[in-house]
Amino acid sequence: MSVPLIFFILTALAGFGLLICGVFTLFGMGWALLAASVSMFLISGFIQKGLTGE
């Protein structure tokens, strides 16, 4: 397994985990968790573009 693929999987899973935690909290820190999940999904999308070469 290549290192960028591992980073892609970890950032996508972290984004999904932050999204779930943010949805179940939704008070104060929940909105920060939702913002962090969006950031992680954008990072994983950027890595995916690099992996596919498009």
PDB file of C-alpha atoms in Angstrom, residues 15 18-24 26 29-41:
ATOM      1  CA  GLY A  15     -13.809  13.249   8.210  1.00  0.00           C
ATOM      2  CA  LEU A  18     -15.906  14.028  12.836  1.00  0.00           C
ATOM      3  CA  LEU A  19     -19.140  14.332  10.873  1.00  0.00           C
ATOM      4  CA  ILE A  20     -20.864  11.693  12.994  1.00  0.00           C
ATOM      5  CA  CYS A  21     -19.623  13.243  16.251  1.00  0.00           C
ATOM      6  CA  GLY A  22     -20.658  16.713  15.116  1.00  0.00           C
ATOM      7  CA  VAL A  23     -24.159  15.619  14.126  1.00  0.00           C
ATOM      8  CA  PHE A  24     -24.752  13.896  17.437  1.00  0.00           C
ATOM      9  CA  LEU A  26     -24.728  19.986  17.546  1.00  0.00           C
ATOM     10  CA  MET A  29     -18.320  22.200  19.815  1.00  0.00           C
ATOM     11  CA  GLY A  30     -20.527  20.191  17.442  1.00  0.00           C
ATOM     12  CA  TRP A  31     -20.424  22.962  14.850  1.00  0.00           C
ATOM     13  CA  ALA A  32     -16.624  23.013  15.084  1.00  0.00           C
ATOM     14  CA  LEU A  33     -16.595  19.257  14.521  1.00  0.00           C
ATOM     15  CA  LEU A  34     -18.787  19.684  11.445  1.00  0.00           C
ATOM     16  CA  ALA A  35     -16.414  22.336  10.087  1.00  0.00           C
ATOM     17  CA  ALA A  36     -13.461  20.030  10.739  1.00  0.00           C
ATOM     18  CA  SER A  37     -15.196  17.202   8.895  1.00  0.00           C
ATOM     19  CA  VAL A  38     -15.694  19.418   5.838  1.00  0.00           C
ATOM     20  CA  SER A  39     -12.015  20.292   5.984  1.00  0.00           C
ATOM     21  CA  MET A  40     -11.014  16.630   6.186  1.00  0.00           C
ATOM     22  CA  PHE A  41     -13.264  15.743   3.241  1.00  0.00           C
TER      23      PHE A  41
END
